[in-house]
Amino acid sequence: QQPVQSPQAVILREGEDAVINCSSSKALYSVHWYRQKHGEAPVFLMILLKGGEQKGHEKISASFNEKKQQSSLYLTASQLSYSGTYFCGTERAGSYQLTFGKGTKLSVIP
Amino acid sequence: GAGVSQTPSNKVTEKGKYVELRCDPISGHTALYWYRQSLGQGPEFLIYFQGTGAADDSGLPNDRFFAVRPEGSVSTLKIQRTERGDSAVYLCASSSGLIANTGELFFGEGSRLTVL
């Protein structure tokens, strides 16, 4: 039931774009994205509810395709501060808790 | 403080010992979660409290693990007869309501448990 994230890791130069994908085999109610820097707590980025609405957060946006049970996180014009591990968390209807993927490690270099 | 507070930040114990990990959520947050994170993995759900009651404890791996939240605020995760496989960072998170409505889980810095 754990969502599958891809890629596992990606290295970008400052200013480049990246896409991180998250897919589930189960019907989802919502998808949440978090970023965790080494040795720190995960920090909330955004939530996408069933309905396919795309959300944005500065230069980070995401989409949710409920028919395919897939979500994608889009990072544009990456900055050094974007480095970290990105986790998607999926919520099934009535579960009230998140199941997290294994994460995608993003490294932004100058 | 304004954030989720977890103590201890580090705990080293011997196999077979009993440990308690404490979480102090953000004031007023009714929902409290315990997750466990192993190196290189995502957080793994353990238990969810809504107020004082455990609304979902399906993630607790076995009966050596138990958690309480007697007054609907501070929570304690208790692990009996610790095993080396219990070594991980135990994360606590709180939210002001249902996650689909409020969106955000506020995580603490975690308690790193090492079982020798």
PDB file of C-alpha atoms in Angstrom:
ATOM      1  CA  GLN A   1       0.000   0.000   0.000  1.00  0.00           C
ATOM      2  CA  GLN A   2       3.043   2.232   0.179  1.00  0.00           C
ATOM      3  CA  PRO A   3       3.044   4.693  -2.726  1.00  0.00           C
ATOM      4  CA  VAL A   4       5.857   4.364  -5.222  1.00  0.00           C
ATOM      5  CA  GLN A   5       7.997   7.404  -5.896  1.00  0.00           C
ATOM      6  CA  SER A   6      10.247   8.027  -8.879  1.00  0.00           C
ATOM      7  CA  PRO A   7      12.992   8.827  -9.419  1.00  0.00           C
ATOM      8  CA  GLN A   8      14.765   7.694  -6.243  1.00  0.00           C
ATOM      9  CA  ALA A   9      17.319  10.455  -6.622  1.00  0.00           C
ATOM     10  CA  VAL A  10      18.026  13.383  -8.899  1.00  0.00           C
ATOM     11  CA  ILE A  11      20.820  15.927  -9.194  1.00  0.00           C
ATOM     12  CA  LEU A  12      20.066  19.353 -10.645  1.00  0.00           C
ATOM     13  CA  ARG A  13      22.017  22.482 -11.341  1.00  0.00           C
ATOM     14  CA  GLU A  14      20.551  25.700 -10.033  1.00  0.00           C
ATOM     15  CA  GLY A  15      17.823  26.941 -12.324  1.00  0.00           C
ATOM     16  CA  GLU A  16      16.918  23.539 -13.748  1.00  0.00           C
ATOM     17  CA  ASP A  17      13.497  21.943 -13.464  1.00  0.00           C
ATOM     18  CA  ALA A  18      12.503  18.587 -12.005  1.00  0.00           C
ATOM     19  CA  VAL A  19       9.447  16.372 -11.738  1.00  0.00           C
ATOM     20  CA  ILE A  20       8.878  13.854  -8.958  1.00  0.00           C
ATOM     21  CA  ASN A  21       6.184  11.253  -9.371  1.00  0.00           C
ATOM     22  CA  CYS A  22       4.081   9.362  -6.861  1.00  0.00           C
ATOM     23  CA  SER A  23       1.734   6.521  -7.687  1.00  0.00           C
ATOM     24  CA  SER A  24      -0.549   4.293  -5.683  1.00  0.00           C
ATOM     25  CA  SER A  25      -2.343   1.033  -6.377  1.00  0.00           C
ATOM     26  CA  LYS A  26      -5.217   2.079  -4.115  1.00  0.00           C
ATOM     27  CA  ALA A  27      -7.933   4.698  -4.571  1.00  0.00           C
ATOM     28  CA  LEU A  28      -6.825   7.906  -2.926  1.00  0.00           C
ATOM     29  CA  TYR A  29      -8.655  10.715  -1.168  1.00  0.00           C
ATOM     30  CA  SER A  30      -5.738  13.105  -0.955  1.00  0.00           C
ATOM     31  CA  VAL A  31      -2.031  13.357  -1.667  1.00  0.00           C
ATOM     32  CA  HIS A  32       0.376  15.359   0.493  1.00  0.00           C
ATOM     33  CA  TRP A  33       3.919  16.430  -0.263  1.00  0.00           C
ATOM     34  CA  TYR A  34       6.651  17.002   2.320  1.00  0.00           C
ATOM     35  CA  ARG A  35      10.315  17.943   2.148  1.00  0.00           C
ATOM     36  CA  GLN A  36      12.845  16.752   4.688  1.00  0.00           C
ATOM     37  CA  LYS A  37      16.351  18.102   4.999  1.00  0.00           C
ATOM     38  CA  HIS A  38      19.038  15.914   6.510  1.00  0.00           C
ATOM     39  CA  GLY A  39      18.602  15.563  10.261  1.00  0.00           C
ATOM     40  CA  GLU A  40      15.462  17.684  10.323  1.00  0.00           C
ATOM     41  CA  ALA A  41      11.727  17.104  10.573  1.00  0.00           C
ATOM     42  CA  PRO A  42       9.614  16.762   7.430  1.00  0.00           C
ATOM     43  CA  VAL A  43       8.018  20.050   6.395  1.00  0.00           C
ATOM     44  CA  PHE A  44       4.659  20.335   4.664  1.00  0.00           C
ATOM     45  CA  LEU A  45       4.606  21.635   1.087  1.00  0.00           C
ATOM     46  CA  MET A  46       1.073  21.115  -0.144  1.00  0.00           C
ATOM     47  CA  ILE A  47      -2.025  18.966  -0.242  1.00  0.00           C
ATOM     48  CA  LEU A  48      -4.017  17.863  -3.256  1.00  0.00           C
ATOM     49  CA  LEU A  49      -7.543  16.679  -2.754  1.00  0.00           C
ATOM     50  CA  LYS A  50      -9.552  14.317  -4.905  1.00  0.00           C
ATOM     51  CA  GLY A  51     -10.786  16.458  -7.749  1.00  0.00           C
ATOM     52  CA  GLY A  52      -7.593  17.008  -9.706  1.00  0.00           C
ATOM     53  CA  GLU A  53      -6.952  20.586  -8.635  1.00  0.00           C
ATOM     54  CA  GLN A  54      -3.397  21.713  -9.153  1.00  0.00           C
ATOM     55  CA  LYS A  55      -1.811  23.513  -6.251  1.00  0.00           C
ATOM     56  CA  GLY A  56       1.104  25.875  -6.216  1.00  0.00           C
ATOM     57  CA  HIS A  57       3.657  26.995  -3.686  1.00  0.00           C
ATOM     58  CA  GLU A  58       6.104  29.600  -4.992  1.00  0.00           C
ATOM     59  CA  LYS A  59       7.946  27.779  -7.774  1.00  0.00           C
ATOM     60  CA  ILE A  60       6.763  24.382  -6.619  1.00  0.00           C
ATOM     61  CA  SER A  61       3.470  23.042  -7.899  1.00  0.00           C
ATOM     62  CA  ALA A  62       1.747  19.679  -8.037  1.00  0.00           C
ATOM     63  CA  SER A  63      -1.048  17.825  -9.727  1.00  0.00           C
ATOM     64  CA  PHE A  64      -3.219  14.860  -8.807  1.00  0.00           C
ATOM     65  CA  ASN A  65      -4.721  12.506 -11.381  1.00  0.00           C
ATOM     66  CA  GLU A  66      -7.307  10.612  -9.358  1.00  0.00           C
ATOM     67  CA  LYS A  67      -8.172   8.264 -12.206  1.00  0.00           C
ATOM     68  CA  LYS A  68      -4.602   7.031 -12.358  1.00  0.00           C
ATOM     69  CA  GLN A  69      -3.965   7.490  -8.604  1.00  0.00           C
ATOM     70  CA  GLN A  70      -0.879   9.476  -9.490  1.00  0.00           C
ATOM     71  CA  SER A  71       0.541  12.769  -8.333  1.00  0.00           C
ATOM     72  CA  SER A  72       3.454  14.761  -9.651  1.00  0.00           C
ATOM     73  CA  LEU A  73       5.489  17.479  -7.962  1.00  0.00           C
ATOM     74  CA  TYR A  74       6.966  20.112 -10.261  1.00  0.00           C
ATOM     75  CA  LEU A  75       9.983  22.149  -9.196  1.00  0.00           C
ATOM     76  CA  THR A  76      10.860  24.978 -11.560  1.00  0.00           C
ATOM     77  CA  ALA A  77      14.000  27.097 -11.622  1.00  0.00           C
ATOM     78  CA  SER A  78      15.428  25.102  -8.732  1.00  0.00           C
ATOM     79  CA  GLN A  79      17.321  26.830  -5.947  1.00  0.00           C
ATOM     80  CA  LEU A  80      19.981  25.464  -3.619  1.00  0.00           C
ATOM     81  CA  SER A  81      17.403  25.561  -0.829  1.00  0.00           C
ATOM     82  CA  TYR A  82      15.296  22.976  -2.658  1.00  0.00           C
ATOM     83  CA  SER A  83      17.793  20.248  -1.783  1.00  0.00           C
ATOM     84  CA  GLY A  84      16.368  17.554   0.443  1.00  0.00           C
ATOM     85  CA  THR A  85      14.276  14.419   0.319  1.00  0.00           C
ATOM     86  CA  TYR A  86      10.747  14.767  -0.974  1.00  0.00           C
ATOM     87  CA  PHE A  87       8.044  12.452   0.288  1.00  0.00           C
ATOM     88  CA  CYS A  88       4.541  11.970  -0.969  1.00  0.00           C
ATOM     89  CA  GLY A  89       1.988  10.891   1.600  1.00  0.00           C
ATOM     90  CA  THR A  90      -1.261   9.341   0.477  1.00  0.00           C
ATOM     91  CA  GLU A  91      -4.544   9.261   2.311  1.00  0.00           C
ATOM     92  CA  ARG A  92      -7.331   6.824   1.559  1.00  0.00           C
ATOM     93  CA  ALA A  93     -10.925   7.766   2.270  1.00  0.00           C
ATOM     94  CA  GLY A  94     -11.726   7.225   5.933  1.00  0.00           C
ATOM     95  CA  SER A  95      -8.147   6.475   6.967  1.00  0.00           C
ATOM     96  CA  TYR A  96      -7.219   9.886   8.434  1.00  0.00           C
ATOM     97  CA  GLN A  97      -3.515   9.049   8.276  1.00  0.00           C
ATOM     98  CA  LEU A  98      -0.794   9.275   5.674  1.00  0.00           C
ATOM     99  CA  THR A  99       1.187   6.468   4.102  1.00  0.00           C
ATOM    100  CA  PHE A 100       4.501   7.825   2.886  1.00  0.00           C
ATOM    101  CA  GLY A 101       6.625   6.736  -0.042  1.00  0.00           C
ATOM    102  CA  LYS A 102      10.336   5.982   0.271  1.00  0.00           C
ATOM    103  CA  GLY A 103      11.238   9.453  -0.874  1.00  0.00           C
ATOM    104  CA  THR A 104      13.111  11.149  -3.699  1.00  0.00           C
ATOM    105  CA  LYS A 105      16.454  12.686  -2.830  1.00  0.00           C
ATOM    106  CA  LEU A 106      16.949  15.970  -4.667  1.00  0.00           C
ATOM    107  CA  SER A 107      20.359  17.605  -4.775  1.00  0.00           C
ATOM    108  CA  VAL A 108      20.720  21.067  -6.284  1.00  0.00           C
ATOM    109  CA  ILE A 109      24.263  22.097  -7.069  1.00  0.00           C
ATOM    110  CA  PRO A 110      25.633  25.513  -8.092  1.00  0.00           C
TER     111      PRO A 110
ATOM    112  CA  GLY B   1       7.752  26.554  22.393  1.00  0.00           C
ATOM    113  CA  ALA B   2       5.492  26.910  19.393  1.00  0.00           C
ATOM    114  CA  GLY B   3       6.352  23.646  17.702  1.00  0.00           C
ATOM    115  CA  VAL B   4       6.033  19.923  18.441  1.00  0.00           C
ATOM    116  CA  SER B   5       8.485  18.936  21.134  1.00  0.00           C
ATOM    117  CA  GLN B   6       9.891  15.432  21.522  1.00  0.00           C
ATOM    118  CA  THR B   7      12.032  14.026  24.287  1.00  0.00           C
ATOM    119  CA  PRO B   8      14.539  12.543  24.515  1.00  0.00           C
ATOM    120  CA  SER B   9      16.210  13.550  21.278  1.00  0.00           C
ATOM    121  CA  ASN B  10      18.484  10.535  21.571  1.00  0.00           C
ATOM    122  CA  LYS B  11      18.059   7.319  23.480  1.00  0.00           C
ATOM    123  CA  VAL B  12      20.509   4.438  23.589  1.00  0.00           C
ATOM    124  CA  THR B  13      19.313   1.303  25.325  1.00  0.00           C
ATOM    125  CA  GLU B  14      20.121  -2.355  25.560  1.00  0.00           C
ATOM    126  CA  LYS B  15      18.133  -5.147  23.997  1.00  0.00           C
ATOM    127  CA  GLY B  16      15.291  -6.195  26.250  1.00  0.00           C
ATOM    128  CA  LYS B  17      14.927  -2.885  28.070  1.00  0.00           C
ATOM    129  CA  TYR B  18      11.817  -0.706  28.307  1.00  0.00           C
ATOM    130  CA  VAL B  19      11.737   2.801  26.800  1.00  0.00           C
ATOM    131  CA  GLU B  20       9.338   5.707  26.793  1.00  0.00           C
ATOM    132  CA  LEU B  21       9.312   8.467  24.213  1.00  0.00           C
ATOM    133  CA  ARG B  22       7.391  11.663  24.880  1.00  0.00           C
ATOM    134  CA  CYS B  23       5.634  14.038  22.511  1.00  0.00           C
ATOM    135  CA  ASP B  24       4.271  17.473  23.378  1.00  0.00           C
ATOM    136  CA  PRO B  25       2.121  18.652  20.451  1.00  0.00           C
ATOM    137  CA  ILE B  26       1.265  22.185  19.413  1.00  0.00           C
ATOM    138  CA  SER B  27      -1.206  23.641  21.888  1.00  0.00           C
ATOM    139  CA  GLY B  28      -4.779  23.107  20.787  1.00  0.00           C
ATOM    140  CA  HIS B  29      -4.016  20.427  18.215  1.00  0.00           C
ATOM    141  CA  THR B  30      -6.484  17.603  18.632  1.00  0.00           C
ATOM    142  CA  ALA B  31      -4.850  15.113  16.288  1.00  0.00           C
ATOM    143  CA  LEU B  32      -1.552  13.457  17.170  1.00  0.00           C
ATOM    144  CA  TYR B  33       0.406  10.922  15.151  1.00  0.00           C
ATOM    145  CA  TRP B  34       3.383   8.686  15.792  1.00  0.00           C
ATOM    146  CA  TYR B  35       5.549   7.641  12.874  1.00  0.00           C
ATOM    147  CA  ARG B  36       8.775   5.654  12.709  1.00  0.00           C
ATOM    148  CA  GLN B  37      11.500   6.420  10.189  1.00  0.00           C
ATOM    149  CA  SER B  38      14.386   4.114   9.399  1.00  0.00           C
ATOM    150  CA  LEU B  39      17.470   5.293   7.533  1.00  0.00           C
ATOM    151  CA  GLY B  40      16.717   5.988   3.890  1.00  0.00           C
ATOM    152  CA  GLN B  41      13.006   5.297   4.276  1.00  0.00           C
ATOM    153  CA  GLY B  42       9.864   7.365   4.504  1.00  0.00           C
ATOM    154  CA  PRO B  43       7.976   7.783   7.764  1.00  0.00           C
ATOM    155  CA  GLU B  44       6.006   4.666   8.674  1.00  0.00           C
ATOM    156  CA  PHE B  45       2.649   5.178  10.395  1.00  0.00           C
ATOM    157  CA  LEU B  46       2.279   3.739  13.890  1.00  0.00           C
ATOM    158  CA  ILE B  47      -0.750   5.268  15.616  1.00  0.00           C
ATOM    159  CA  TYR B  48      -3.160   8.197  15.412  1.00  0.00           C
ATOM    160  CA  PHE B  49      -4.964   9.895  18.308  1.00  0.00           C
ATOM    161  CA  GLN B  50      -7.983  12.140  18.044  1.00  0.00           C
ATOM    162  CA  GLY B  51      -8.243  13.708  21.471  1.00  0.00           C
ATOM    163  CA  THR B  52      -7.559  11.106  24.145  1.00  0.00           C
ATOM    164  CA  GLY B  53      -8.506   8.048  22.158  1.00  0.00           C
ATOM    165  CA  ALA B  54      -6.465   6.035  19.697  1.00  0.00           C
ATOM    166  CA  ALA B  55      -8.503   6.361  16.506  1.00  0.00           C
ATOM    167  CA  ASP B  56      -6.194   4.089  14.517  1.00  0.00           C
ATOM    168  CA  ASP B  57      -3.449   1.887  15.960  1.00  0.00           C
ATOM    169  CA  SER B  58      -3.141  -0.372  12.947  1.00  0.00           C
ATOM    170  CA  GLY B  59       0.481   0.597  12.385  1.00  0.00           C
ATOM    171  CA  LEU B  60       1.807  -0.641  15.717  1.00  0.00           C
ATOM    172  CA  PRO B  61       4.054  -3.564  14.736  1.00  0.00           C
ATOM    173  CA  ASN B  62       3.249  -5.816  17.691  1.00  0.00           C
ATOM    174  CA  ASP B  63       2.058  -5.800  21.291  1.00  0.00           C
ATOM    175  CA  ARG B  64       5.425  -4.569  22.569  1.00  0.00           C
ATOM    176  CA  PHE B  65       4.409  -1.129  21.347  1.00  0.00           C
ATOM    177  CA  PHE B  66       1.818   0.942  23.164  1.00  0.00           C
ATOM    178  CA  ALA B  67       0.937   4.631  23.194  1.00  0.00           C
ATOM    179  CA  VAL B  68      -1.219   6.800  25.438  1.00  0.00           C
ATOM    180  CA  ARG B  69      -2.548  10.326  25.439  1.00  0.00           C
ATOM    181  CA  PRO B  70      -4.450  10.516  28.725  1.00  0.00           C
ATOM    182  CA  GLU B  71      -5.396  14.193  28.717  1.00  0.00           C
ATOM    183  CA  GLY B  72      -5.588  14.788  25.009  1.00  0.00           C
ATOM    184  CA  SER B  73      -2.326  16.672  24.850  1.00  0.00           C
ATOM    185  CA  VAL B  74       1.021  15.030  25.671  1.00  0.00           C
ATOM    186  CA  SER B  75       1.507  11.511  24.329  1.00  0.00           C
ATOM    187  CA  THR B  76       3.916   8.781  25.355  1.00  0.00           C
ATOM    188  CA  LEU B  77       5.042   5.938  23.112  1.00  0.00           C
ATOM    189  CA  LYS B  78       6.085   2.918  25.150  1.00  0.00           C
ATOM    190  CA  ILE B  79       8.210   0.075  23.859  1.00  0.00           C
ATOM    191  CA  GLN B  80       8.701  -3.052  25.933  1.00  0.00           C
ATOM    192  CA  ARG B  81      11.459  -5.636  25.554  1.00  0.00           C
ATOM    193  CA  THR B  82      13.229  -3.588  22.918  1.00  0.00           C
ATOM    194  CA  GLU B  83      14.850  -5.344  19.980  1.00  0.00           C
ATOM    195  CA  ARG B  84      17.633  -4.192  17.680  1.00  0.00           C
ATOM    196  CA  GLY B  85      15.094  -3.862  14.875  1.00  0.00           C
ATOM    197  CA  ASP B  86      13.308  -1.155  16.868  1.00  0.00           C
ATOM    198  CA  SER B  87      16.210   1.211  16.215  1.00  0.00           C
ATOM    199  CA  ALA B  88      14.877   4.174  14.230  1.00  0.00           C
ATOM    200  CA  VAL B  89      13.846   7.794  14.542  1.00  0.00           C
ATOM    201  CA  TYR B  90      10.409   8.050  16.120  1.00  0.00           C
ATOM    202  CA  LEU B  91       8.564  11.081  14.812  1.00  0.00           C
ATOM    203  CA  CYS B  92       5.563  12.714  16.385  1.00  0.00           C
ATOM    204  CA  ALA B  93       3.256  15.010  14.440  1.00  0.00           C
ATOM    205  CA  SER B  94       0.170  17.015  15.309  1.00  0.00           C
ATOM    206  CA  SER B  95      -2.542  18.782  13.381  1.00  0.00           C
ATOM    207  CA  SER B  96      -5.502  20.962  14.213  1.00  0.00           C
ATOM    208  CA  GLY B  97      -8.003  18.605  12.651  1.00  0.00           C
ATOM    209  CA  LEU B  98      -8.514  16.016   9.968  1.00  0.00           C
ATOM    210  CA  ILE B  99      -5.553  16.063   7.605  1.00  0.00           C
ATOM    211  CA  ALA B 100      -7.702  16.254   4.489  1.00  0.00           C
ATOM    212  CA  ASN B 101      -9.281  19.433   5.867  1.00  0.00           C
ATOM    213  CA  THR B 102      -6.332  21.137   7.497  1.00  0.00           C
ATOM    214  CA  GLY B 103      -3.671  19.770   5.204  1.00  0.00           C
ATOM    215  CA  GLU B 104      -0.643  20.067   7.376  1.00  0.00           C
ATOM    216  CA  LEU B 105       1.070  17.755   9.809  1.00  0.00           C
ATOM    217  CA  PHE B 106       3.552  19.533  12.049  1.00  0.00           C
ATOM    218  CA  PHE B 107       6.398  17.154  12.821  1.00  0.00           C
ATOM    219  CA  GLY B 108       8.741  17.212  15.774  1.00  0.00           C
ATOM    220  CA  GLU B 109      12.489  16.717  15.408  1.00  0.00           C
ATOM    221  CA  GLY B 110      12.109  13.101  16.454  1.00  0.00           C
ATOM    222  CA  SER B 111      13.579  10.787  19.056  1.00  0.00           C
ATOM    223  CA  ARG B 112      16.441   8.674  17.760  1.00  0.00           C
ATOM    224  CA  LEU B 113      16.310   5.262  19.412  1.00  0.00           C
ATOM    225  CA  THR B 114      19.306   2.958  19.251  1.00  0.00           C
ATOM    226  CA  VAL B 115      18.988  -0.545  20.646  1.00  0.00           C
ATOM    227  CA  LEU B 116      22.321  -2.249  21.240  1.00  0.00           C
TER     228      LEU B 116
END
